[in-house]
XYZ file of C-alpha atoms in Angstrom:
121
model
C 99.954 116.104 125.716
C 101.909 113.129 126.994
C 105.109 112.685 124.933
C 105.108 108.969 125.804
C 101.860 108.222 124.002
C 102.118 105.547 121.350
C 101.556 106.426 117.700
C 98.082 104.894 117.799
C 96.908 106.987 120.723
C 98.440 110.110 119.202
C 96.681 109.414 115.906
C 93.371 108.724 117.646
C 93.900 111.784 119.903
C 93.333 109.929 123.126
C 95.194 109.190 126.330
C 97.504 106.217 126.221
C 96.619 103.884 129.099
C 99.295 101.814 130.797
C 97.807 98.633 129.338
C 97.429 100.027 125.808
C 97.364 97.134 123.334
C 98.965 99.301 120.631
C 101.821 100.740 122.683
C 104.387 97.900 122.289
C 103.903 97.725 118.509
C 103.335 101.318 117.394
C 106.092 103.489 118.899
C 105.602 107.265 118.946
C 108.509 107.848 116.543
C 106.764 105.999 113.665
C 103.268 107.494 113.274
C 102.888 106.404 109.629
C 102.980 102.758 110.654
C 99.737 103.045 112.603
C 98.149 105.497 110.175
C 98.499 103.007 107.328
C 97.127 100.091 109.373
C 94.258 102.211 110.687
C 93.364 103.370 107.183
C 92.962 99.795 105.931
C 91.744 97.840 108.965
C 90.504 100.388 111.496
C 91.744 100.767 115.057
C 88.922 98.730 116.581
C 89.515 95.739 114.321
C 93.267 95.807 114.925
C 92.697 96.038 118.666
C 90.348 93.030 118.585
C 92.799 91.011 116.500
C 95.690 91.751 118.839
C 93.697 90.938 121.959
C 92.727 87.552 120.514
C 96.357 86.594 119.866
C 98.846 85.274 122.393
C 101.415 87.875 123.452
C 104.308 86.073 121.753
C 102.691 86.258 118.296
C 101.401 89.834 118.403
C 104.582 91.499 117.144
C 104.674 89.261 114.084
C 100.970 89.873 113.461
C 101.513 93.641 113.626
C 104.392 93.427 111.134
C 102.191 91.379 108.805
C 99.290 93.837 109.140
C 101.644 96.745 108.443
C 103.084 95.065 105.367
C 99.669 94.100 104.003
C 98.245 97.563 104.709
C 101.162 99.269 102.959
C 100.740 96.967 99.967
C 97.005 97.718 99.867
C 97.675 101.471 99.994
C 100.278 101.180 97.221
C 98.111 98.870 95.083
C 94.418 99.123 96.078
C 93.314 96.410 93.644
C 95.769 93.594 94.279
C 97.614 94.559 97.471
C 100.194 91.987 98.521
C 98.721 89.453 96.086
C 100.195 91.557 93.288
C 103.648 91.200 94.842
C 103.164 87.455 95.285
C 102.169 87.121 91.627
C 105.183 89.165 90.535
C 107.530 87.021 92.625
C 106.015 83.785 91.291
C 106.531 85.063 87.741
C 110.160 85.934 88.520
C 110.729 82.485 90.050
C 109.257 80.779 86.986
C 111.439 82.845 84.616
C 114.524 82.096 86.697
C 113.724 78.367 86.769
C 113.311 78.379 82.981
C 116.611 80.208 82.554
C 118.316 77.734 84.902
C 116.939 74.778 82.937
C 118.220 76.288 79.661
C 121.644 76.915 81.177
C 121.827 73.375 82.541
C 120.879 72.007 79.118
C 123.587 74.133 77.466
C 126.148 72.862 79.987
C 125.116 69.273 79.300
C 125.466 69.804 75.527
C 128.871 71.455 75.987
C 130.070 68.614 78.205
C 128.878 66.056 75.673
C 130.697 67.848 72.833
C 133.851 68.135 74.949
C 133.687 64.466 75.810
C 133.231 63.506 72.149
C 136.127 65.764 71.100
C 138.416 64.223 73.722
C 137.429 60.691 72.642
C 138.097 61.442 68.967
C 141.518 62.958 69.839
C 142.607 59.724 71.550
C 141.803 57.584 68.544
């Protein structure tokens, strides 16, 4: 066994060639990263996707695949869409709370202004 094999080649129980497409993105010290991606997308599909991308965008694509695969494992029905929905709901609630607070501030400022005007008269 070659201790320098990437996590993908270790998982697939094969030799890791020098030009391995997985090697830069799936280091041997993080085997779960590849296992999760492989479980959802399959090694062949991930390999094809990476080979079709320019080198400078591959790392970001791998991080996205890993995130989406982990979300799909955690929530098989909704995956990352469930997180997006949750975040949109939180944003909407926060915007509503902000609008209420701004309205309360405006009312308080109006009352303060009226009180100061009545004190001067």
